[in-house]
Amino acid sequence: MDFNTIIEPFRIKSVEAIKFTSRQDRIQALERAGNNIFLLHAEDVLIDLLTDSGTGAMSASQWGALMQGDESYAGSRSFYRFQSVVQNITGFRHIIPTHQGRAAERILFHTMLAPGDIVLNNTHFDTTRANIEVQNAEARDIVIAEGRQPSSLHPFKGNVDLERLEQTLDEEGEKVRLVMATVTNNSGGGQPVSIENLRQVRQIAHHYNKPFFLDACRFAENAWFVKQREPGQQERTPLEIAQEMFSLADGCTMSAKKDGLANIGGFLAMNDDALAERCRSLLILTEGFPTYGGLAGYDLEAIARGLEEVVDEDYLRYRIRSIEYLAEKLIAADVPIVRPPGGHAVYIDARAMLPHIPPEQYPGIALTTAMYTEAGIRACEIGTVMFGLQPDGTEKPAAMDLVRLAIPRRLYTQSHIDYVAEAIIHVAKMRESLRGYRITSAPAVLRHFTARFQQVAE
Ligand code: F0G
C-alpha cells in the first residue's frame, strides 16, 4: 500500500527552543530595526523564513563528520574527500573551495571580466549581480517571458530565453564574456531549468565560443523537478540528472549553504586549466590555500556528506512536497503567489496582493513588516528595494515585487508550516489596512540589507 502522506524522512535527535513574543514586543523590535527585517535580532523571530541559506539542520552523520575534519593547512584529507564527492556530481576537473557562493562569484568575475563586459543569465541573484557590477560589467537577465509573470504556469519557468541569448550574442558578441544559468532560478521564484534548455544554451554559447557556467546552489532541487516534469527523465536518479546538468556546463559557482546542506561553504569548479590557475592565485590572496579556501577541514567534511544526502530521493520528494504543501494552502485562500511554487520557497506576489501600494512605496516591505508584527514570521522582500536601485543612482520598479518565504532544509515541521499558512491568510484578510513605506537611509549598494524605512502617512 502506498500511503499519500509524505512525511519528514527523518526523526529529530536534538531540538532548539524558539521564543514566543507579544505583538507589542514585535512592534518595538521592528521600530528598533527601522522596519527592515534584516536588522531584527533573530531571537525575536518565531519562524524564520528569511533565507534557506546556511539555516538548515545538519544530519547526525554530518555532525559526526565534523570530528573527522583534518585541519592540515595543505593537502588535508578532508579536502580530498570533498573534492571526490564534488567531482562525482559535477565531473569538473578543478574544484576550488570557497567560504560561500559569493566568494566563488567574486573570484570568477574578478578573474574573467573587464569593464564593459556582459554576463548573461536567466536571472542573476543579488550578490551575483553586485559582483559583476563591481567590475563595471553588466549583468543581463534573459529568462523566458513566462518566468517574469508570477501567475503563468510553465513547468520550467527558469529557462533561458534562447532567442534573446542568440540575438544578444549576435549583437554584442564581443562584449559577452560568460553565459550562465541559475538552477533553480532563485530571483525568478525558485523555478527550475530543463535539461533540454541547458543543452541548447550550451550549444549556442559554444557556437559563439563563450564559456557556460551554472550557478548551482540548488542543483538537487532542480534535478528533482527535471525528474518530475521533463519527458524521458522519470526513470533516472536525481544524481544522474544532476551529473548530466553539470556535464553540459564548463564550470559552476556553488553555495554549499543551500543544496550542500551545510551551514557555511561553497566552491568554484571548472575544466579550463588556465582559468583555474588564475582563480587559485586570487583564492590564495583572499580566501586561503587551495585545499581549504576559507573553510575549516570540518566544514569540508560536512559539505561532502551534505552533497551525498541532498540527492537522496526520499529527501527530495519530501523537500519539494513541503513547499508545494504551503503553496496549496495559500492558493486555496486566494493569496497570490508565484505559480507553480519553486523548490526552496513560496513567493507571494506582494504587488498583486496590495494593489493600493505602488511599487515606489514597496509593497514587499508592507507585507514583511505585517507578517512579523502579526505572527513573528520573518520573510524577505525580493522586489523594488532589492533590485530597484540603478547603477546611476535612480530608482525604477523591479520586474516583480515578491516576498519570499524561504523554507530552511529539514528545520521546520508540518505544524510550523500550518502556522505560517494561517498567519499569512490572516494578513491577507487585513490587506487593505496595510500602508506603504519610504526609505529614510540606505547604503550605495545592496541596500536591502541595511536600509531603514518609515511608513508613509495615510
Ligand atoms: N546564487 C544564488 C542563486 C543564491 O541564491 C545565492 C545566495 C548565492 C548565489 C550566493 O551564495 O550566500 O553562499 O554567498 N542566496 C541566499 C538567499 C543568500 O537567501 O537566497 P552565498
CSV table of C-alpha atoms and ligand atoms in Angstrom, one decimal:
chain,number,residue,atom,x,y,z
A,1,MET,CA,0.0,0.0,0.0
A,2,ASP,CA,1.4,3.4,-1.0
A,3,PHE,CA,0.1,6.0,1.5
A,4,ASN,CA,-0.4,9.6,0.4
A,5,THR,CA,1.1,11.4,3.3
A,6,ILE,CA,4.6,12.4,2.6
A,7,ILE,CA,6.3,12.5,5.9
A,8,GLU,CA,9.6,14.1,7.0
A,9,PRO,CA,12.1,11.4,6.2
A,10,PHE,CA,14.0,11.8,9.5
A,11,ARG,CA,13.4,11.9,13.2
A,12,ILE,CA,14.7,14.6,15.5
A,13,LYS,CA,17.6,13.9,17.8
A,14,SER,CA,18.2,17.4,19.0
A,15,VAL,CA,15.9,20.4,19.5
A,16,GLU,CA,16.3,24.1,19.8
A,17,ALA,CA,13.6,26.2,21.6
A,18,ILE,CA,12.0,29.1,19.7
A,19,LYS,CA,10.9,32.2,21.6
A,20,PHE,CA,7.3,33.5,21.6
A,21,THR,CA,6.9,37.3,21.8
A,22,SER,CA,3.8,39.6,22.1
A,23,ARG,CA,2.5,41.8,19.3
A,24,GLN,CA,3.7,44.8,21.4
A,25,ASP,CA,7.3,43.3,21.7
A,26,ARG,CA,7.3,42.9,17.9
A,27,ILE,CA,6.2,46.4,17.2
A,28,GLN,CA,9.0,47.7,19.3
A,29,ALA,CA,11.6,45.3,17.8
A,30,LEU,CA,10.6,46.5,14.3
A,31,GLU,CA,10.9,50.1,15.3
A,32,ARG,CA,14.4,49.4,16.6
A,33,ALA,CA,15.2,47.7,13.2
A,34,GLY,CA,14.0,50.6,11.1
A,35,ASN,CA,11.2,48.3,9.7
A,36,ASN,CA,13.9,46.3,8.0
A,37,ILE,CA,13.5,42.6,9.0
A,38,PHE,CA,17.3,42.0,8.2
A,39,LEU,CA,18.0,44.3,11.2
A,40,LEU,CA,15.9,42.3,13.7
A,41,HIS,CA,17.6,40.1,16.3
A,42,ALA,CA,16.9,36.5,15.2
A,43,GLU,CA,16.0,35.6,18.7
A,44,ASP,CA,12.9,37.8,18.4
A,45,VAL,CA,11.7,35.8,15.4
A,46,LEU,CA,9.4,32.9,15.8
A,47,ILE,CA,9.6,31.3,12.4
A,48,ASP,CA,12.5,32.5,10.3
A,49,LEU,CA,11.9,32.2,6.6
A,50,LEU,CA,14.3,34.9,5.7
A,51,THR,CA,16.5,32.5,3.8
A,52,ASP,CA,17.2,28.8,3.1
A,53,SER,CA,20.9,29.7,3.1
A,54,GLY,CA,23.0,28.1,5.8
A,55,THR,CA,19.9,27.8,8.0
A,56,GLY,CA,19.1,24.1,7.5
A,57,ALA,CA,19.6,21.3,10.0
A,58,MET,CA,22.6,19.1,9.6
A,59,SER,CA,22.2,15.3,9.9
A,60,ALA,CA,23.7,13.2,12.7
A,61,SER,CA,26.1,11.9,10.1
A,62,GLN,CA,27.3,15.5,9.2
A,63,TRP,CA,27.7,16.4,12.9
A,64,GLY,CA,29.7,13.2,13.4
A,65,ALA,CA,31.8,14.0,10.3
A,66,LEU,CA,32.9,17.3,12.0
A,67,MET,CA,35.1,15.2,14.3
A,68,GLN,CA,36.8,13.7,11.3
A,69,GLY,CA,37.9,17.1,10.0
A,70,ASP,CA,41.6,17.2,9.1
A,71,GLU,CA,42.8,20.7,9.8
A,72,SER,CA,46.1,20.4,8.0
A,73,TYR,CA,46.9,23.7,6.2
A,74,ALA,CA,47.8,22.0,2.9
A,75,GLY,CA,46.6,18.7,1.4
A,76,SER,CA,44.1,17.9,4.1
A,77,ARG,CA,42.3,14.5,3.9
A,78,SER,CA,39.0,16.4,4.3
A,79,PHE,CA,39.8,18.3,1.1
A,80,TYR,CA,40.4,15.2,-0.9
A,81,ARG,CA,37.2,13.7,0.4
A,82,PHE,CA,35.3,16.9,-0.5
A,83,GLN,CA,36.9,17.0,-3.9
A,84,SER,CA,36.0,13.5,-4.8
A,85,VAL,CA,32.3,14.0,-3.8
A,86,VAL,CA,32.1,17.2,-5.8
A,87,GLN,CA,33.8,15.6,-8.7
A,88,ASN,CA,31.5,12.7,-8.7
A,89,ILE,CA,28.5,15.0,-9.0
A,90,THR,CA,29.9,17.7,-11.3
A,91,GLY,CA,32.6,16.0,-13.3
A,92,PHE,CA,34.7,19.2,-13.3
A,93,ARG,CA,38.5,18.9,-13.3
A,94,HIS,CA,39.2,21.8,-10.9
A,95,ILE,CA,37.4,22.1,-7.6
A,96,ILE,CA,38.2,25.2,-5.6
A,97,PRO,CA,36.7,25.5,-2.2
A,98,THR,CA,35.4,29.0,-1.0
A,99,HIS,CA,33.8,30.2,2.2
A,100,GLN,CA,30.5,30.7,0.4
A,101,GLY,CA,28.9,31.2,-3.0
A,102,ARG,CA,29.6,34.8,-3.4
A,103,ALA,CA,33.3,34.3,-2.8
A,104,ALA,CA,33.3,31.9,-5.8
A,105,GLU,CA,31.5,34.6,-7.8
A,106,ARG,CA,33.9,37.3,-6.8
A,107,ILE,CA,36.9,35.2,-7.8
A,108,LEU,CA,35.4,34.1,-11.1
A,109,PHE,CA,34.2,37.6,-12.1
A,110,HIS,CA,37.3,39.4,-11.0
A,111,THR,CA,39.4,36.9,-13.0
A,112,MET,CA,37.3,36.9,-16.1
A,113,LEU,CA,35.6,40.3,-16.5
A,114,ALA,CA,36.8,43.6,-17.9
A,115,PRO,CA,34.8,46.9,-17.7
A,116,GLY,CA,32.0,46.9,-20.3
A,117,ASP,CA,31.7,43.1,-20.4
A,118,ILE,CA,28.3,41.4,-20.3
A,119,VAL,CA,27.3,38.3,-18.4
A,120,LEU,CA,24.0,36.7,-19.5
A,121,ASN,CA,22.0,34.6,-17.0
A,122,ASN,CA,18.3,33.6,-16.6
A,123,THR,CA,18.1,35.9,-13.6
A,124,HIS,CA,21.2,37.0,-11.6
A,125,PHE,CA,20.9,36.7,-7.8
A,126,ASP,CA,21.6,39.9,-6.0
A,127,THR,CA,25.2,39.1,-4.9
A,128,THR,CA,25.9,37.7,-8.4
A,129,ARG,CA,24.7,40.9,-10.0
A,130,ALA,CA,26.6,43.0,-7.5
A,131,ASN,CA,29.9,41.1,-8.0
A,132,ILE,CA,29.5,41.7,-11.8
A,133,GLU,CA,28.7,45.3,-11.5
A,134,VAL,CA,31.6,46.0,-9.1
A,135,GLN,CA,33.8,45.0,-12.1
A,136,ASN,CA,32.0,47.7,-14.1
A,137,ALA,CA,30.5,44.9,-16.2
A,138,GLU,CA,26.8,44.3,-16.9
A,139,ALA,CA,24.6,41.5,-15.6
A,140,ARG,CA,21.8,41.0,-18.1
A,141,ASP,CA,18.8,38.8,-17.3
A,142,ILE,CA,17.3,36.8,-20.1
A,143,VAL,CA,14.8,34.4,-18.5
A,144,ILE,CA,11.8,33.3,-20.7
A,145,ALA,CA,8.8,35.6,-20.7
A,146,GLU,CA,6.7,33.2,-18.6
A,147,GLY,CA,9.4,33.5,-15.9
A,148,ARG,CA,8.6,37.1,-15.4
A,149,GLN,CA,4.9,36.6,-15.0
A,150,PRO,CA,4.0,35.4,-11.4
A,151,SER,CA,0.8,33.6,-12.3
A,152,SER,CA,1.7,32.0,-15.7
A,153,LEU,CA,2.0,28.2,-15.3
A,154,HIS,CA,5.0,26.7,-17.0
A,155,PRO,CA,7.0,23.6,-15.9
A,156,PHE,CA,10.4,25.3,-16.4
A,157,LYS,CA,9.9,29.0,-15.7
A,158,GLY,CA,13.6,29.3,-15.0
A,159,ASN,CA,14.6,28.5,-18.7
A,160,VAL,CA,16.9,30.9,-20.5
A,161,ASP,CA,15.2,32.7,-23.4
A,162,LEU,CA,17.2,31.1,-26.3
A,163,GLU,CA,16.1,33.7,-28.9
A,164,ARG,CA,17.3,36.5,-26.7
A,165,LEU,CA,20.5,34.6,-26.0
A,166,GLU,CA,21.3,34.3,-29.7
A,167,GLN,CA,20.2,37.8,-30.5
A,168,THR,CA,22.4,39.2,-27.7
A,169,LEU,CA,25.4,37.2,-28.8
A,170,ASP,CA,24.8,38.4,-32.4
A,171,GLU,CA,24.6,42.0,-31.4
A,172,GLU,CA,27.0,42.2,-28.5
A,173,GLY,CA,29.1,39.1,-29.2
A,174,GLU,CA,32.5,40.7,-28.4
A,175,LYS,CA,31.3,42.1,-25.1
A,176,VAL,CA,29.6,38.9,-23.8
A,177,ARG,CA,32.2,37.2,-21.6
A,178,LEU,CA,30.2,34.5,-20.0
A,179,VAL,CA,26.8,32.8,-20.2
A,180,MET,CA,25.2,31.4,-17.0
A,181,ALA,CA,22.1,29.6,-15.9
A,182,THR,CA,21.0,29.7,-12.3
A,183,VAL,CA,19.5,26.4,-11.1
A,184,THR,CA,16.9,26.8,-9.7
A,185,ASN,CA,16.3,30.4,-10.6
A,186,ASN,CA,16.1,31.9,-7.2
A,187,SER,CA,15.3,35.6,-8.1
A,188,GLY,CA,12.6,34.4,-10.5
A,189,GLY,CA,10.7,32.3,-7.9
A,190,GLY,CA,13.0,29.3,-7.4
A,191,GLN,CA,11.9,27.9,-10.8
A,192,PRO,CA,13.7,25.1,-12.5
A,193,VAL,CA,15.6,24.9,-15.8
A,194,SER,CA,15.1,21.9,-18.0
A,195,ILE,CA,17.9,19.7,-19.2
A,196,GLU,CA,16.8,20.5,-22.8
A,197,ASN,CA,17.2,24.2,-22.2
A,198,LEU,CA,20.6,23.7,-20.7
A,199,ARG,CA,21.6,21.6,-23.7
A,200,GLN,CA,20.6,24.4,-26.1
A,201,VAL,CA,22.2,27.1,-24.0
A,202,ARG,CA,25.4,25.2,-24.1
A,203,GLN,CA,25.2,24.7,-27.8
A,204,ILE,CA,24.5,28.4,-28.5
A,205,ALA,CA,27.2,29.6,-26.1
A,206,HIS,CA,29.8,27.2,-27.6
A,207,HIS,CA,28.8,28.2,-31.1
A,208,TYR,CA,29.9,31.8,-30.2
A,209,ASN,CA,32.9,30.5,-28.2
A,210,LYS,CA,31.6,31.6,-24.8
A,211,PRO,CA,32.0,29.6,-21.7
A,212,PHE,CA,28.8,28.4,-20.0
A,213,PHE,CA,28.7,28.2,-16.2
A,214,LEU,CA,25.9,27.1,-13.8
A,215,ASP,CA,25.0,29.0,-10.6
A,216,ALA,CA,24.4,25.6,-9.0
A,217,CYS,CA,23.2,26.5,-5.4
A,218,ARG,CA,20.0,24.4,-5.7
A,219,PHE,CA,21.1,21.9,-8.3
A,220,ALA,CA,19.5,18.9,-6.5
A,221,GLU,CA,16.1,20.6,-6.3
A,222,ASN,CA,16.4,21.4,-10.0
A,223,ALA,CA,17.2,17.8,-10.7
A,224,TRP,CA,14.1,16.7,-8.8
A,225,PHE,CA,11.9,19.0,-10.9
A,226,VAL,CA,13.5,17.6,-14.1
A,227,LYS,CA,12.7,14.1,-12.9
A,228,GLN,CA,9.1,15.0,-12.2
A,229,ARG,CA,8.4,17.2,-15.2
A,230,GLU,CA,10.8,16.6,-18.1
A,231,PRO,CA,9.8,14.0,-20.7
A,232,GLY,CA,12.0,10.9,-20.5
A,233,GLN,CA,13.7,11.7,-17.2
A,234,GLN,CA,11.4,9.8,-14.8
A,235,GLU,CA,13.5,6.6,-14.6
A,236,ARG,CA,16.7,8.4,-13.7
A,237,THR,CA,18.0,9.1,-10.3
A,238,PRO,CA,18.5,12.8,-9.1
A,239,LEU,CA,22.2,12.1,-9.1
A,240,GLU,CA,22.2,11.0,-12.7
A,241,ILE,CA,20.2,14.1,-13.7
A,242,ALA,CA,22.5,16.4,-11.7
A,243,GLN,CA,25.5,14.8,-13.4
A,244,GLU,CA,24.0,15.5,-16.8
A,245,MET,CA,23.2,19.1,-15.9
A,246,PHE,CA,26.8,19.7,-14.8
A,247,SER,CA,28.2,17.8,-17.9
A,248,LEU,CA,26.6,20.5,-20.1
A,249,ALA,CA,28.5,23.3,-18.4
A,250,ASP,CA,32.1,24.4,-18.4
A,251,GLY,CA,32.1,25.2,-14.7
A,252,CYS,CA,30.0,26.4,-11.8
A,253,THR,CA,29.7,28.6,-8.8
A,254,MET,CA,28.1,26.9,-5.8
A,255,SER,CA,26.9,27.9,-2.4
A,256,ALA,CA,27.0,24.8,-0.1
A,257,LYS,CA,24.7,26.7,2.2
A,258,LYS,CA,21.8,25.6,0.1
A,259,ASP,CA,22.0,22.1,-1.5
A,260,GLY,CA,25.3,21.4,0.2
A,261,LEU,CA,23.1,21.0,3.4
A,262,ALA,CA,25.8,22.8,5.3
A,263,ASN,CA,25.8,26.0,7.4
A,264,ILE,CA,28.7,27.5,5.5
A,265,GLY,CA,30.8,26.9,2.4
A,266,GLY,CA,30.9,26.9,-1.3
A,267,PHE,CA,33.1,26.2,-4.3
A,268,LEU,CA,34.1,27.3,-7.8
A,269,ALA,CA,34.6,24.5,-10.3
A,270,MET,CA,35.7,24.4,-13.9
A,271,ASN,CA,37.5,22.5,-16.6
A,272,ASP,CA,39.7,25.3,-18.1
A,273,ASP,CA,43.3,24.8,-16.7
A,274,ALA,CA,44.5,28.3,-17.3
A,275,LEU,CA,41.4,30.0,-15.8
A,276,ALA,CA,41.6,27.7,-12.8
A,277,GLU,CA,45.2,28.7,-12.2
A,278,ARG,CA,44.3,32.4,-12.2
A,279,CYS,CA,41.3,31.8,-9.9
A,280,ARG,CA,43.5,29.8,-7.5
A,281,SER,CA,46.0,32.7,-7.3
A,282,LEU,CA,43.3,35.1,-6.3
A,283,LEU,CA,41.9,32.4,-3.9
A,284,ILE,CA,45.2,32.3,-2.1
A,285,LEU,CA,45.2,36.1,-1.8
A,286,THR,CA,41.8,36.4,-0.2
A,287,GLU,CA,40.3,33.0,0.8
A,288,GLY,CA,43.2,30.7,1.7
A,289,PHE,CA,45.3,27.9,0.4
A,290,PRO,CA,43.6,25.9,-2.5
A,291,THR,CA,42.9,22.8,-0.3
A,292,TYR,CA,40.8,24.7,2.2
A,293,GLY,CA,39.8,28.1,0.6
A,294,GLY,CA,38.4,29.8,3.6
A,295,LEU,CA,36.9,26.8,5.2
A,296,ALA,CA,37.8,24.6,8.2
A,297,GLY,CA,38.6,20.9,7.4
A,298,TYR,CA,35.4,20.0,9.3
A,299,ASP,CA,33.3,22.3,7.1
A,300,LEU,CA,34.7,20.4,4.0
A,301,GLU,CA,33.6,17.1,5.7
A,302,ALA,CA,30.1,18.5,6.5
A,303,ILE,CA,29.7,19.6,2.9
A,304,ALA,CA,30.9,16.3,1.4
A,305,ARG,CA,28.3,14.4,3.5
A,306,GLY,CA,25.6,17.0,2.7
A,307,LEU,CA,26.1,16.7,-1.0
A,308,GLU,CA,25.7,12.9,-0.7
A,309,GLU,CA,22.5,13.3,1.3
A,310,VAL,CA,20.9,16.0,-0.8
A,311,VAL,CA,20.4,13.8,-3.9
A,312,ASP,CA,18.5,11.2,-1.9
A,313,GLU,CA,15.1,10.6,-3.4
A,314,ASP,CA,13.2,10.4,-0.2
A,315,TYR,CA,14.7,13.7,0.9
A,316,LEU,CA,14.0,15.5,-2.3
A,317,ARG,CA,10.4,14.2,-2.6
A,318,TYR,CA,9.7,15.5,1.0
A,319,ARG,CA,11.6,18.7,0.3
A,320,ILE,CA,9.7,19.7,-2.8
A,321,ARG,CA,6.4,18.5,-1.4
A,322,SER,CA,6.7,20.6,1.7
A,323,ILE,CA,7.0,23.7,-0.4
A,324,GLU,CA,4.0,22.7,-2.5
A,325,TYR,CA,2.0,22.0,0.7
A,326,LEU,CA,2.4,25.6,1.8
A,327,ALA,CA,1.6,26.9,-1.7
A,328,GLU,CA,-1.6,24.8,-1.9
A,329,LYS,CA,-2.9,26.3,1.3
A,330,LEU,CA,-2.2,29.8,0.2
A,331,ILE,CA,-3.7,29.3,-3.3
A,332,ALA,CA,-6.8,27.8,-1.7
A,333,ALA,CA,-7.2,31.1,0.3
A,334,ASP,CA,-6.6,33.2,-2.8
A,335,VAL,CA,-3.3,34.6,-1.7
A,336,PRO,CA,-1.5,35.5,-5.0
A,337,ILE,CA,1.8,33.5,-5.3
A,338,VAL,CA,4.2,32.7,-8.0
A,339,ARG,CA,3.0,29.5,-9.6
A,340,PRO,CA,3.9,26.8,-9.8
A,341,PRO,CA,5.8,27.1,-6.4
A,342,GLY,CA,9.6,26.9,-6.6
A,343,GLY,CA,11.9,24.4,-5.0
A,344,HIS,CA,13.0,26.2,-1.9
A,345,ALA,CA,10.4,28.9,-1.3
A,346,VAL,CA,6.9,30.2,-1.8
A,347,TYR,CA,6.9,33.7,-3.3
A,348,ILE,CA,4.0,35.9,-2.5
A,349,ASP,CA,3.1,38.4,-5.2
A,350,ALA,CA,3.0,41.5,-3.0
A,351,ARG,CA,2.2,43.8,-5.9
A,352,ALA,CA,-0.9,41.8,-6.7
A,353,MET,CA,-1.9,41.3,-3.0
A,354,LEU,CA,-1.5,45.0,-2.2
A,355,PRO,CA,-2.6,46.8,-5.4
A,356,HIS,CA,-3.2,50.0,-3.4
A,357,ILE,CA,0.5,50.3,-2.6
A,358,PRO,CA,2.6,51.4,-5.6
A,359,PRO,CA,6.0,49.8,-6.3
A,360,GLU,CA,7.7,53.0,-5.3
A,361,GLN,CA,6.2,52.5,-1.8
A,362,TYR,CA,7.5,49.0,-1.5
A,363,PRO,CA,4.5,46.6,-1.2
A,364,GLY,CA,7.1,43.9,-0.2
A,365,ILE,CA,8.1,45.9,2.8
A,366,ALA,CA,4.5,46.4,3.8
A,367,LEU,CA,3.9,42.7,3.7
A,368,THR,CA,7.1,41.6,5.5
A,369,THR,CA,6.5,44.1,8.3
A,370,ALA,CA,2.9,42.9,8.7
A,371,MET,CA,3.9,39.3,8.8
A,372,TYR,CA,6.4,39.9,11.5
A,373,THR,CA,4.1,42.2,13.5
A,374,GLU,CA,1.1,39.8,13.4
A,375,ALA,CA,2.8,36.5,13.7
A,376,GLY,CA,6.6,36.8,14.3
A,377,ILE,CA,7.4,35.4,10.9
A,378,ARG,CA,10.3,36.8,9.0
A,379,ALA,CA,10.4,36.8,5.2
A,380,CYS,CA,12.4,38.6,2.6
A,381,GLU,CA,11.4,41.2,0.0
A,382,ILE,CA,12.6,40.4,-3.5
A,383,GLY,CA,11.5,43.4,-5.4
A,384,THR,CA,12.0,47.1,-5.8
A,385,VAL,CA,14.1,47.5,-2.7
A,386,MET,CA,16.4,44.7,-3.7
A,387,PHE,CA,16.6,45.4,-7.4
A,388,GLY,CA,15.2,48.9,-8.0
A,389,LEU,CA,18.3,51.0,-7.4
A,390,GLN,CA,20.1,51.6,-10.7
A,391,PRO,CA,23.8,51.9,-11.1
A,392,ASP,CA,23.3,55.6,-11.8
A,393,GLY,CA,21.5,56.2,-8.5
A,394,THR,CA,18.0,56.4,-9.9
A,395,GLU,CA,15.2,54.0,-8.9
A,396,LYS,CA,12.8,52.0,-11.1
A,397,PRO,CA,10.3,49.4,-10.1
A,398,ALA,CA,11.6,45.9,-10.2
A,399,ALA,CA,10.0,43.4,-12.7
A,400,MET,CA,8.1,42.0,-9.7
A,401,ASP,CA,7.5,42.8,-6.1
A,402,LEU,CA,7.7,39.5,-4.4
A,403,VAL,CA,8.0,38.4,-0.8
A,404,ARG,CA,9.9,35.1,-0.4
A,405,LEU,CA,9.0,32.5,2.3
A,406,ALA,CA,12.2,30.5,2.1
A,407,ILE,CA,12.0,27.2,3.8
A,408,PRO,CA,15.2,26.1,5.6
A,409,ARG,CA,16.1,22.5,4.8
A,410,ARG,CA,15.0,19.9,7.4
A,411,LEU,CA,14.4,22.6,10.0
A,412,TYR,CA,10.7,23.1,10.5
A,413,THR,CA,7.9,20.5,10.8
A,414,GLN,CA,4.5,20.5,9.1
A,415,SER,CA,2.8,22.2,12.1
A,416,HIS,CA,5.2,25.1,11.8
A,417,ILE,CA,4.2,25.4,8.1
A,418,ASP,CA,0.5,25.2,9.1
A,419,TYR,CA,1.0,28.1,11.4
A,420,VAL,CA,2.7,30.1,8.6
A,421,ALA,CA,-0.2,29.5,6.3
A,422,GLU,CA,-2.8,30.5,8.9
A,423,ALA,CA,-0.8,33.7,9.7
A,424,ILE,CA,-0.4,34.7,6.1
A,425,ILE,CA,-4.1,34.2,5.4
A,426,HIS,CA,-4.8,36.4,8.4
A,427,VAL,CA,-2.6,39.1,7.0
A,428,ALA,CA,-4.2,38.7,3.6
A,429,LYS,CA,-7.6,39.4,5.1
A,430,MET,CA,-6.4,42.7,6.6
A,431,ARG,CA,-4.6,43.7,3.4
A,432,GLU,CA,-6.5,47.0,2.9
A,433,SER,CA,-5.2,48.3,6.2
A,434,LEU,CA,-1.5,47.9,5.2
A,435,ARG,CA,0.4,51.0,4.1
A,436,GLY,CA,3.4,51.7,2.0
A,437,TYR,CA,6.9,52.7,3.1
A,438,ARG,CA,9.7,55.1,2.1
A,439,ILE,CA,13.4,54.7,2.7
A,440,THR,CA,14.9,57.0,5.3
A,441,SER,CA,18.5,55.9,4.9
A,442,ALA,CA,20.3,53.4,2.6
A,443,PRO,CA,23.9,52.4,1.6
A,444,ALA,CA,25.0,52.8,-2.0
A,445,VAL,CA,25.0,49.1,-2.9
A,446,LEU,CA,23.0,46.0,-1.7
A,447,ARG,CA,20.7,48.5,0.1
A,448,HIS,CA,18.1,45.9,1.1
A,449,PHE,CA,20.3,44.5,3.8
A,450,THR,CA,20.6,47.7,5.8
A,451,ALA,CA,18.2,50.4,4.6
A,452,ARG,CA,15.8,51.9,7.1
A,453,PHE,CA,12.1,52.5,6.3
A,454,GLN,CA,9.3,54.7,7.6
A,455,GLN,CA,5.6,54.1,6.9
A,456,VAL,CA,4.1,56.7,4.6
A,457,ALA,CA,1.3,58.9,6.0
A,458,GLU,CA,-2.2,58.0,5.0
B,1,F0G,N1,23.5,32.4,-6.2
B,1,F0G,C1,22.2,32.2,-5.8
B,1,F0G,C2,21.2,31.7,-6.8
B,1,F0G,C3,21.9,32.4,-4.5
B,1,F0G,O1,20.6,32.1,-4.1
B,1,F0G,C4,22.8,32.8,-3.6
B,1,F0G,C5,22.5,33.0,-2.2
B,1,F0G,C6,24.2,33.0,-4.0
B,1,F0G,C7,24.4,32.8,-5.3
B,1,F0G,C8,25.3,33.4,-3.1
B,1,F0G,O2,25.6,32.4,-2.2
B,1,F0G,O3,25.0,33.3,0.1
B,1,F0G,O4,26.7,31.4,-0.2
B,1,F0G,O5,27.3,33.7,-0.9
B,1,F0G,N2,21.3,33.1,-1.8
B,1,F0G,C9,20.9,33.3,-0.4
B,1,F0G,C10,19.4,33.5,-0.4
B,1,F0G,C11,21.6,34.3,0.4
B,1,F0G,O6,18.8,33.9,0.6
B,1,F0G,O7,18.8,33.3,-1.4
B,1,F0G,P1,26.2,32.7,-0.7
